[in-house]
Each structure stands twice: as structure tokens, then as C-alpha cells.
Coordinates of C-alpha atoms and ligand atoms in Angstrom, one line a residue:
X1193 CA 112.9 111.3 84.9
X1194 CA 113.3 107.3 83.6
X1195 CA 110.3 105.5 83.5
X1196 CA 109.9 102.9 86.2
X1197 CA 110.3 99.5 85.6
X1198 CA 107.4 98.1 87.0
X1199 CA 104.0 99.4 87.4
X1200 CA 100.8 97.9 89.4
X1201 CA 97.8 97.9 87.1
X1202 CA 94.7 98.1 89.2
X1203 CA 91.5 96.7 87.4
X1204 CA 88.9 97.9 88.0
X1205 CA 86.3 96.6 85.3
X1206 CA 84.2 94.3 87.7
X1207 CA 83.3 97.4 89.7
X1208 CA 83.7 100.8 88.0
X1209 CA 83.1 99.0 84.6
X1210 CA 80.3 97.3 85.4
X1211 CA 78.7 99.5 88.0
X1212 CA 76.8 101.8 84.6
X1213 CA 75.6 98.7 82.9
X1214 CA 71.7 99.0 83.4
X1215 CA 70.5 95.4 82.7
X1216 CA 71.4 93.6 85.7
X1217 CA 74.5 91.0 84.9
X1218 CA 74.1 87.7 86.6
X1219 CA 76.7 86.9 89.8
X1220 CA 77.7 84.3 87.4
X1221 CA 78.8 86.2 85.4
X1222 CA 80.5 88.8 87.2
X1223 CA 82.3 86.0 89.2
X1224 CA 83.9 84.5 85.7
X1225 CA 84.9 87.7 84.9
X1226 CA 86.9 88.5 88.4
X1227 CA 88.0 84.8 88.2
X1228 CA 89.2 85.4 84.4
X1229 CA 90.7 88.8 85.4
X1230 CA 92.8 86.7 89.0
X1231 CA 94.4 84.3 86.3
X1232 CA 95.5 87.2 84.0
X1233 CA 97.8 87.9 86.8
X1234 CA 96.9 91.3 88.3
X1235 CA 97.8 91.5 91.9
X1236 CA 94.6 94.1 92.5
X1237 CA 91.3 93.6 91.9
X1238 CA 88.5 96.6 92.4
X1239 CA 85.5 93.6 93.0
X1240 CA 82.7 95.3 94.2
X1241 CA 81.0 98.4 96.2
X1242 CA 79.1 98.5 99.0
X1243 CA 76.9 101.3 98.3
X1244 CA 73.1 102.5 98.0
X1245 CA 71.5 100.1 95.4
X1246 CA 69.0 102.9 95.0
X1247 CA 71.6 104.8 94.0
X1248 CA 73.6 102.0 92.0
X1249 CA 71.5 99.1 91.3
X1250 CA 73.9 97.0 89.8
X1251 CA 76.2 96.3 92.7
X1252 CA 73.5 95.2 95.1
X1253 CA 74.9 91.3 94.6
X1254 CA 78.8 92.5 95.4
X1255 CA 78.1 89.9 98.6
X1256 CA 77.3 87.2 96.6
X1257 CA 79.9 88.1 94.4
X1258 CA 82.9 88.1 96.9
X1259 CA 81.4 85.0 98.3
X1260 CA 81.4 83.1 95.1
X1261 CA 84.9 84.1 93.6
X1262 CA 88.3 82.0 93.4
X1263 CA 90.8 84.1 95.6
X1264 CA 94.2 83.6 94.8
X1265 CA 96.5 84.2 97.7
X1266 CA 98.5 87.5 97.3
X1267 CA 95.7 89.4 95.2
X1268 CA 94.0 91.8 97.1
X1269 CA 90.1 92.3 96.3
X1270 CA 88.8 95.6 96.6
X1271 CA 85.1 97.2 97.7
X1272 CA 83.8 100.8 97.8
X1273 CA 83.0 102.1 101.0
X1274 CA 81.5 105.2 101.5
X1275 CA 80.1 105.0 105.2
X1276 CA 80.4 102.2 108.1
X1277 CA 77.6 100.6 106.7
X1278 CA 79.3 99.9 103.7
X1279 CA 82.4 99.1 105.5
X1280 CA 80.6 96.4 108.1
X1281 CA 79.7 95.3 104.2
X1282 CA 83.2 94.8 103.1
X1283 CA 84.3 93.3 106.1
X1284 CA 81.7 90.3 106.2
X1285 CA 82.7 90.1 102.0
X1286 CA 86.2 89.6 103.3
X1287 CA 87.8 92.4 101.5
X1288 CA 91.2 93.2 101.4
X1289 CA 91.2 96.5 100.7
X1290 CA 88.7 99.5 101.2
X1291 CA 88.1 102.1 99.0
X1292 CA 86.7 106.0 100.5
X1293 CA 85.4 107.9 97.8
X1294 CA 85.7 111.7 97.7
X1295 CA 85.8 114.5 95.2
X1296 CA 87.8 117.4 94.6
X1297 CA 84.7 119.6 93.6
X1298 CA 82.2 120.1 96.6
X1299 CA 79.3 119.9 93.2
X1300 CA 80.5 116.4 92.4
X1301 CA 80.7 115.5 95.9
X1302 CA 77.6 116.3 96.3
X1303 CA 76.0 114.6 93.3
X1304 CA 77.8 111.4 94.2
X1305 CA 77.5 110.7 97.9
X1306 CA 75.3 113.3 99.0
X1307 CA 77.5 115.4 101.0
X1308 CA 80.1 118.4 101.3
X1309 CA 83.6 117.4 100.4
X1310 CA 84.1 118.2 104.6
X1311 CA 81.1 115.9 105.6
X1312 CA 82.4 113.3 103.6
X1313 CA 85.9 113.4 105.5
X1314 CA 84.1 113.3 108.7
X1315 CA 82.2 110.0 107.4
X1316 CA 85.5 108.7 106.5
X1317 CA 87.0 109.0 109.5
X1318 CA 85.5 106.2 111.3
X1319 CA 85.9 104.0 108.2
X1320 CA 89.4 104.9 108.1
X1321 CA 89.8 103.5 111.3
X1322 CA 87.7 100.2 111.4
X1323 CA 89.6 99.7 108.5
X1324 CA 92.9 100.4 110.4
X1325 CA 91.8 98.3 113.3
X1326 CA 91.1 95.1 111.5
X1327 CA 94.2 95.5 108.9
X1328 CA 92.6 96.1 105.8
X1329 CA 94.8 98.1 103.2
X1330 CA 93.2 101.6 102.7
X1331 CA 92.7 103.4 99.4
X1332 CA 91.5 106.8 99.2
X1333 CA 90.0 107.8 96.1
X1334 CA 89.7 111.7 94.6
X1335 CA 87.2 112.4 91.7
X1336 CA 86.9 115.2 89.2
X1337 CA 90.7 116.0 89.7
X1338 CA 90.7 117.4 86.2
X1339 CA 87.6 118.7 86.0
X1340 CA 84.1 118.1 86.8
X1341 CA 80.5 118.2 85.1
X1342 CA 79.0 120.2 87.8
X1343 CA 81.2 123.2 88.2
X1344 CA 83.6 122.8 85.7
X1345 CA 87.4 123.9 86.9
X1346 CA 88.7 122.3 89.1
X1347 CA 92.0 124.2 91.1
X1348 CA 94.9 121.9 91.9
X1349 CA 95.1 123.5 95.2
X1350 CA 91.3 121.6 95.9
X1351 CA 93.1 118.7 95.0
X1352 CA 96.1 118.6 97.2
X1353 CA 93.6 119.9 99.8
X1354 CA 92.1 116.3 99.6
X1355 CA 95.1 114.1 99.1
X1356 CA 96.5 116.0 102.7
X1357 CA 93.2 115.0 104.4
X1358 CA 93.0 111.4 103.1
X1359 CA 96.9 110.8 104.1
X1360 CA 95.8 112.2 107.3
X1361 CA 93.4 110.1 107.3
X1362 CA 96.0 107.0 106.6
X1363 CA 95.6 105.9 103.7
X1364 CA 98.0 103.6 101.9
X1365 CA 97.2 104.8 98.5
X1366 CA 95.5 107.7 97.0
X1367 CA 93.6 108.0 93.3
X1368 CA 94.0 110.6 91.3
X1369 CA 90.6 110.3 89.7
X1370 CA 89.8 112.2 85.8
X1371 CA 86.0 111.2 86.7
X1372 CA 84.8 112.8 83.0
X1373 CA 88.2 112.2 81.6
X1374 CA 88.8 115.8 80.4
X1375 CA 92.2 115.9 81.4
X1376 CA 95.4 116.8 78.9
X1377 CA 98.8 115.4 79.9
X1378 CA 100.4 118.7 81.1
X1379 CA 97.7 119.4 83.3
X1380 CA 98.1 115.8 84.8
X1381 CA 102.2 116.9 84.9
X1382 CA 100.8 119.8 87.0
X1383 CA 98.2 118.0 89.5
X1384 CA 100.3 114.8 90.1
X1385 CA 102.8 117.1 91.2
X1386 CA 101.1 118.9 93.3
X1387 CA 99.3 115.7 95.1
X1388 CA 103.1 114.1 95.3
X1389 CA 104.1 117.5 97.5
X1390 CA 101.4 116.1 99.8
X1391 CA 102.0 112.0 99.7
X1392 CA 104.6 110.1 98.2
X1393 CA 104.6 109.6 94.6
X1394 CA 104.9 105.9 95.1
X1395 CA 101.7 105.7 96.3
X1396 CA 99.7 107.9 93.9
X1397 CA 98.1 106.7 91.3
X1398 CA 96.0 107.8 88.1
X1399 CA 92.4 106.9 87.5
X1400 CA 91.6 107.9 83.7
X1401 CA 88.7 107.8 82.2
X1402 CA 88.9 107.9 78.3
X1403 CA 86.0 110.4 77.5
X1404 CA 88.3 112.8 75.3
X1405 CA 90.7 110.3 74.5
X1406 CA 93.4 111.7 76.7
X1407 CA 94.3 108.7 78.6
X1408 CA 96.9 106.7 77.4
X1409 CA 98.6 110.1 76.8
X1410 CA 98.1 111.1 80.5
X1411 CA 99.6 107.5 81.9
X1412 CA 103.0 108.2 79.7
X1413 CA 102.1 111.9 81.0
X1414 CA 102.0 110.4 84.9
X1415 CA 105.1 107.8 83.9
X1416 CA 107.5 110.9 83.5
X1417 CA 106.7 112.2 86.9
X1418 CA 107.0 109.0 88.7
X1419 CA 103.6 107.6 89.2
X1420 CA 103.7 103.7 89.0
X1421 CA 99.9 102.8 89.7
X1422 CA 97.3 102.9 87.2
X1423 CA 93.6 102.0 87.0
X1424 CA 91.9 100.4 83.6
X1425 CA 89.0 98.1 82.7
X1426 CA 88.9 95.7 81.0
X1427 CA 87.6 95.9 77.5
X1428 CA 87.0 100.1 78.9
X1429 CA 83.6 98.9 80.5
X1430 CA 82.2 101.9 82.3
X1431 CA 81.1 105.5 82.9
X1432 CA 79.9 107.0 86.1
X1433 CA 76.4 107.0 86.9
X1434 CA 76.5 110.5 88.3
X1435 CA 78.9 111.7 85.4
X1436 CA 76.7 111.9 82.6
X1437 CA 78.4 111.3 79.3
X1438 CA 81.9 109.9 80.8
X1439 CA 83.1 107.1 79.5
X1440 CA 84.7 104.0 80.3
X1441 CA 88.3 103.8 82.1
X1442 CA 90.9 103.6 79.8
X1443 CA 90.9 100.5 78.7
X1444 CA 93.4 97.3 80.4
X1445 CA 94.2 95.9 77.1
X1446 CA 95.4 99.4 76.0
X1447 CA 97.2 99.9 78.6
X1448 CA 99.3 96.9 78.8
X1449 CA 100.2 97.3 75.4
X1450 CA 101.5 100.3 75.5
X1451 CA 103.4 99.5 79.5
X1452 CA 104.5 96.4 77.8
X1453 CA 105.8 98.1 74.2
X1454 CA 107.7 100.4 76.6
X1455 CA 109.4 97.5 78.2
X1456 CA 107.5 98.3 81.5
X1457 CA 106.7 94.9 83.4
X1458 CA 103.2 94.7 84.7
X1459 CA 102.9 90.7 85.6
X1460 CA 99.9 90.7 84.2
X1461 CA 99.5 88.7 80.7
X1462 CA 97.8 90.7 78.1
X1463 CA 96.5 87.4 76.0
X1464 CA 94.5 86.3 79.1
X1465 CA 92.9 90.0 79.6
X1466 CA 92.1 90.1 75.9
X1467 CA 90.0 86.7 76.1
X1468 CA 88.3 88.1 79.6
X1469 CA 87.2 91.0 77.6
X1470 CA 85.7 89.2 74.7
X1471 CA 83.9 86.8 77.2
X1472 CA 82.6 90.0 78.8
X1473 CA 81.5 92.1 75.9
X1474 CA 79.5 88.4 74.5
X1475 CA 77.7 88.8 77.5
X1476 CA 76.8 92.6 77.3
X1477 CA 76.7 92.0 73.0
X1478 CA 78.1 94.8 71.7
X1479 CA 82.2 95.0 71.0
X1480 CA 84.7 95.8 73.5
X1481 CA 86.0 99.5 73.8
X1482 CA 89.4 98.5 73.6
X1483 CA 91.6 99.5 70.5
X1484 CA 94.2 96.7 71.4
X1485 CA 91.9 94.3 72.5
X1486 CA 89.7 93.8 69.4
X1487 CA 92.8 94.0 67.2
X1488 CA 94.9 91.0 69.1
X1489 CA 91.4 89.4 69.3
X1490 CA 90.8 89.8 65.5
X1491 CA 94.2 88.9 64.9
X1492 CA 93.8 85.5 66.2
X1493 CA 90.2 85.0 64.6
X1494 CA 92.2 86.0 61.7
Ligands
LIG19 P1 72.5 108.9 101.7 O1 71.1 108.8 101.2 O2 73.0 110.3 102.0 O3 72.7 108.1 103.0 O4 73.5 108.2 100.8 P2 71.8 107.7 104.2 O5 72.8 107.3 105.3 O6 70.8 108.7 104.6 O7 71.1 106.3 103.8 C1 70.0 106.3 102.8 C2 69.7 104.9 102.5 O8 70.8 104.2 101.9 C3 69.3 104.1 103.7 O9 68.4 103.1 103.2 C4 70.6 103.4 104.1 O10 70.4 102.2 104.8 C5 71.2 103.1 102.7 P3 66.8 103.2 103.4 O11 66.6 103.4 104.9 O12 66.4 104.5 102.6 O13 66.2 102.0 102.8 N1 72.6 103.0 102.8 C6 73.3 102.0 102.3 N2 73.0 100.8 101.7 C7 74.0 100.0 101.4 N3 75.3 100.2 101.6 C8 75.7 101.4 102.2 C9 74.7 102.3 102.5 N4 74.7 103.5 103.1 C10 73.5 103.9 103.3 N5 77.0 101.7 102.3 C11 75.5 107.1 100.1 C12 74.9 108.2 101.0 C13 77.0 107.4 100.0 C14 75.2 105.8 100.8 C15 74.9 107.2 98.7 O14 75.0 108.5 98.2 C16 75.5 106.2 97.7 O15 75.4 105.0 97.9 N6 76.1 106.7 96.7 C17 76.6 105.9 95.7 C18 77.9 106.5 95.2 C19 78.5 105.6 94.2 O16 78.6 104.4 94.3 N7 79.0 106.2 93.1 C20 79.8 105.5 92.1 C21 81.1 105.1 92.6 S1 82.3 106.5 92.7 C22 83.1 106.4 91.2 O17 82.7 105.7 90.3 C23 84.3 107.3 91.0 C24 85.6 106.5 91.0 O18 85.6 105.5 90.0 C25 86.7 107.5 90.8 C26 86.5 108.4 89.6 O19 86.4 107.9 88.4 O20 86.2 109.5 89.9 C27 85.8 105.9 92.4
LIG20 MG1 86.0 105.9 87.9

């Protein structure tokens, strides 16, 4: 199969990025960065969560956030939403789109949002339709697709399981999520195939975490079969808080290089992500986790 011509690059640095980073980052900062990231030019924006801050401490100012950042008209802004609470959250934030968070493995799920992989449909259900009935774009989100820290293999056939109930559930776009990022590109072949049996391939897209250094390898692996929606940070900020040892997502800068070598258009401009990363990683002091990030940006310096 041709590789598409265009693909939607979903960042999600100012939520899944951020959400591991223990010392708490000022709104201030946080709201540069989303502002920094809405000039680059991406037309999707994971901004915040609307979770436990027991559970995740550092998204407990994604209101004052979403209150304080520069919109531009056309970019949808994102939030986690796991229950109604968090929904009536996203709402009052002025969201555009809301994100329900499952898992493929009933450990993970579990682990993550303390429930069965069942319960959490159920909870999603009236989410789902709050979201429906006040016209907010709906993402669906699968973890541990590839794999998972709690119980290890993960079948294909849990997958697809979840991607029918989450289309059933209505949403506009599903995640294919590599949570630990243990994924190799002919397994990704394999899954993504199986998920686009269940929901249109046009509407998929591939979450990869970098842990094992699979993921620009399983987005070229994902281009063959069609998918045209990818998630990165920016600078590869990130982990999961109930994942221990994964990594960041793979990395924006990375992956516009490579979409942008390949003569895939993006929209998004990979100079202006390179300087939002550097302003970032001065924050957090310590360099960015992006290959082509710190070479452009040590190119210039140069
Ligand atoms: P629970 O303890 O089962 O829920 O948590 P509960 O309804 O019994 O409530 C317990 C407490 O949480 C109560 O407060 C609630 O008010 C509060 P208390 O009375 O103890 O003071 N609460 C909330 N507070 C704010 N916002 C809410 C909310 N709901 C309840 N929405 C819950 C269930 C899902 C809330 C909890 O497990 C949780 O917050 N988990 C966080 C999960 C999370 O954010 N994980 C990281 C994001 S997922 C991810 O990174 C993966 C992804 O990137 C894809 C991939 O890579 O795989 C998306
Ligand atoms: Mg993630």
C-alpha cells in the first residue's frame, strides 16, 4: 500500500509527557508550552486530564491550564476523562475533545483506573454520551496493545474486543496504545489489522511509546497498512505512572523528520517544535529525548 500523503500528528507532550514529571511544573509553564506547541501548527492538542490527583498529582492545575491558554480556532484541545466527574471537568475547561481510557489487558486496567476492562466500558458509557450530547469529538484510547507489565501477552483478539466496544460506544477515533512500548513493527502490521476489521482505518491511530526503541519503526510499520494518525511528545517527555520503566512517547521532532523526509505533509513546522522542546527541557534541566531535536537544535547553536 502507498503511504498517505498527509498524516495528523497528535501531541501529546503537555499531557502524557508531562503527566510523570514529579516536581510540580508551574501553569505558566505548561501554558507556554501548549501555546508554543498551537503556533507549531498541529491541529490536535492532548492538553490536560481530568483525573485523581492522588493518583496523578501533576495534572491537578489542567483547569487552570485550559483557562489560561491561547486557542487558536480550528485546533481542538484534548482532556482525559475517565468517569463523569472528569468529564463535567472537561466540559467547564471547554474541551474539544474527550479522551476514555481503557486497556487491552484486564491487569493494566486494573492498575490504571481501578477497574475490569468491562466496568470500565460501563463507566464510559455515560461519558460517551454527555460527550455526544454536547458535541464534543470522542477519542477512545486502548493501552498495552502490544504488551503489558502486568500480565505480559497481550492477544490481538483482546484488542479488537475493545476497539468493537469503544466504536460502539461512538467514538470518532480510537488509539492504538504500545503503553510500555514493547511492540516490533510486524506485530503492529498484525494488531492494526485486526482493529481496522473492527473500525475504519482512517480513524485509528498509533500511540508509541519508545521504551525498546521500536517506534519510529512501527509508525513506517502502521504507514504501510494505512494508518494516518499518530501520537508523539514533544522532546519524548513522558512514561506512564502506572507503567513502570516505560518511556517517553516517541518523540514529535523525530517523527516529523522522518513524515517530512518521506515527503509526508504534517502542517506542522518542525523548527517551531524543536524550539518548544528546548524551552521545555530548560525548564525540566536535563536534554531533550529527541534524536532530531537536539541535532537541528545543536546545528543552529553550531
Ligand atoms: P477510584 O478511586 O476507583 O474512583 O479511581 P472513585 O470514584 O472511588 O473516587 C476516588 C476519589 O477520586 C474520590 O475522591 C473522587 O472524588 C476522586 P476522595 O473522595 O477520595 O477525595 N475522583 C476524581 N477526581 C478528579 N477527577 C476525576 C475523579 N474521579 C474520581 N475524574 C479513577 C478511578 C479513574 C478516577 C482513578 O483511578 C484515576 O484517576 N486514575 C488515573 C489514571 C491516569 O490518569 N493514568 C494515566 C493516564 S492513561 C495513560 O497515560 C495511557 C495513554 O497515554 C495511552 C497509553 O500510552 O497506553 C492514554
Ligand atoms: Mg501513553
Amino acid at each position: 500500500m502507498a503511504l498517505p500523503d498527509q498524516v495528523k500528528v497528535v501531541e501529546v507532550g503537555p499531557r502524557d509527557g508531562l503527566q510523570n514529571e514529579k516536581e510540580t511544573i508551574p501553569v505558566a509553564v505548561k501554558v507556554e508550552l501548549i501555546d508554543r506547541l498551537t503556533a507549531s501548527g498541529f491541529v490536535n492538542i492532548e492538553t490536560a486530564s481530568f483525573v485523581s490527583s492522588k493518583w496523578v498529582p501533576q495534572m491537578a492545575t489542567s483547569a487552570e491550564v485550559m483557562a489560561a491558554i491561547r486557542r487558536r480556532p480550528g485546533v481542538v484541545y484534548s482532556a482525559l476523562t475517565p468517569n463523569m466527574k472528569g468529564l463535567d471537568g472537561a466540559l467547564a475547561a471547554g474541551a474539544g475533545e474527550v479522551v476514555i481510557f481503557g486497556s487491552a489487558s484486564e491487569a493494566f486496567s486494573q492498575k490504571n483506573i481501578n477497574c475490569s476492562i468491562e466496568e470500565s466500558i460501563e463507566r464510559f458509557r455515560d461519558v460517551a454520551a454527555a460527550a455526544r450530547a454536547h458535541g464534543l469529538r470522542l477519542r477512545g484510547s486502548i493501552s498495552c496493545a502490544f504488551g503489558c507489565p502486568y500480565q505480559g501477552v497481550v492477544p490481538a483478539d483482546s484488542v479488537a474486543d475493545v476497539v468493537r466496544r469503544m466504536r460502539d460506544l461512538g467514538c470518532d477515533e480510537i488509539d492504538i496504545a504500545d503503553t510500555i512500548g514493547v511492540g516490533t513493527p510486524l506485530q503492529v502490521q498484525q494488531v492494526m489489522a485486526r482493529a481496522a476489521a473492527e473500525f475504519p482505518v482512517g480513524r485509528l491511530s498509533g500511540h508509541f511509546h519508545d521504551t525498546y526503541g521500536q517506534a519510529l519503526a512501527n509508525i513506517y510499520a502502521s504507514l504501510e497498512v494505512g494508518i494516518a494518525i499518530f501520537h508523539a511528545s514533544v522532546a519524548g517527555l513522558g512514561g506512564c505512572p502506572y507503567a513502570k520503566g516505560a518511556t517517553g512517547n516517541v518523540a514529535t521532532e523525530d517523527v516529523l523528520y522522518m513524515l517530512h523526509g518521506l515527503g509526508v505533509r504534517t502542517g506542522v513546522d518542525l523548527d517551531a517544535v524543536v524550539d518548544a522542546g528546548q524551552f521545555i527541557m530548560r525548564h525540566l534541566g536535563r536534554k531533550a529525548a529527541s534524536r532530531a531535536g537536539n541535532a537541528l537544535a545543536s546545528r543552529r547553536a553550531g
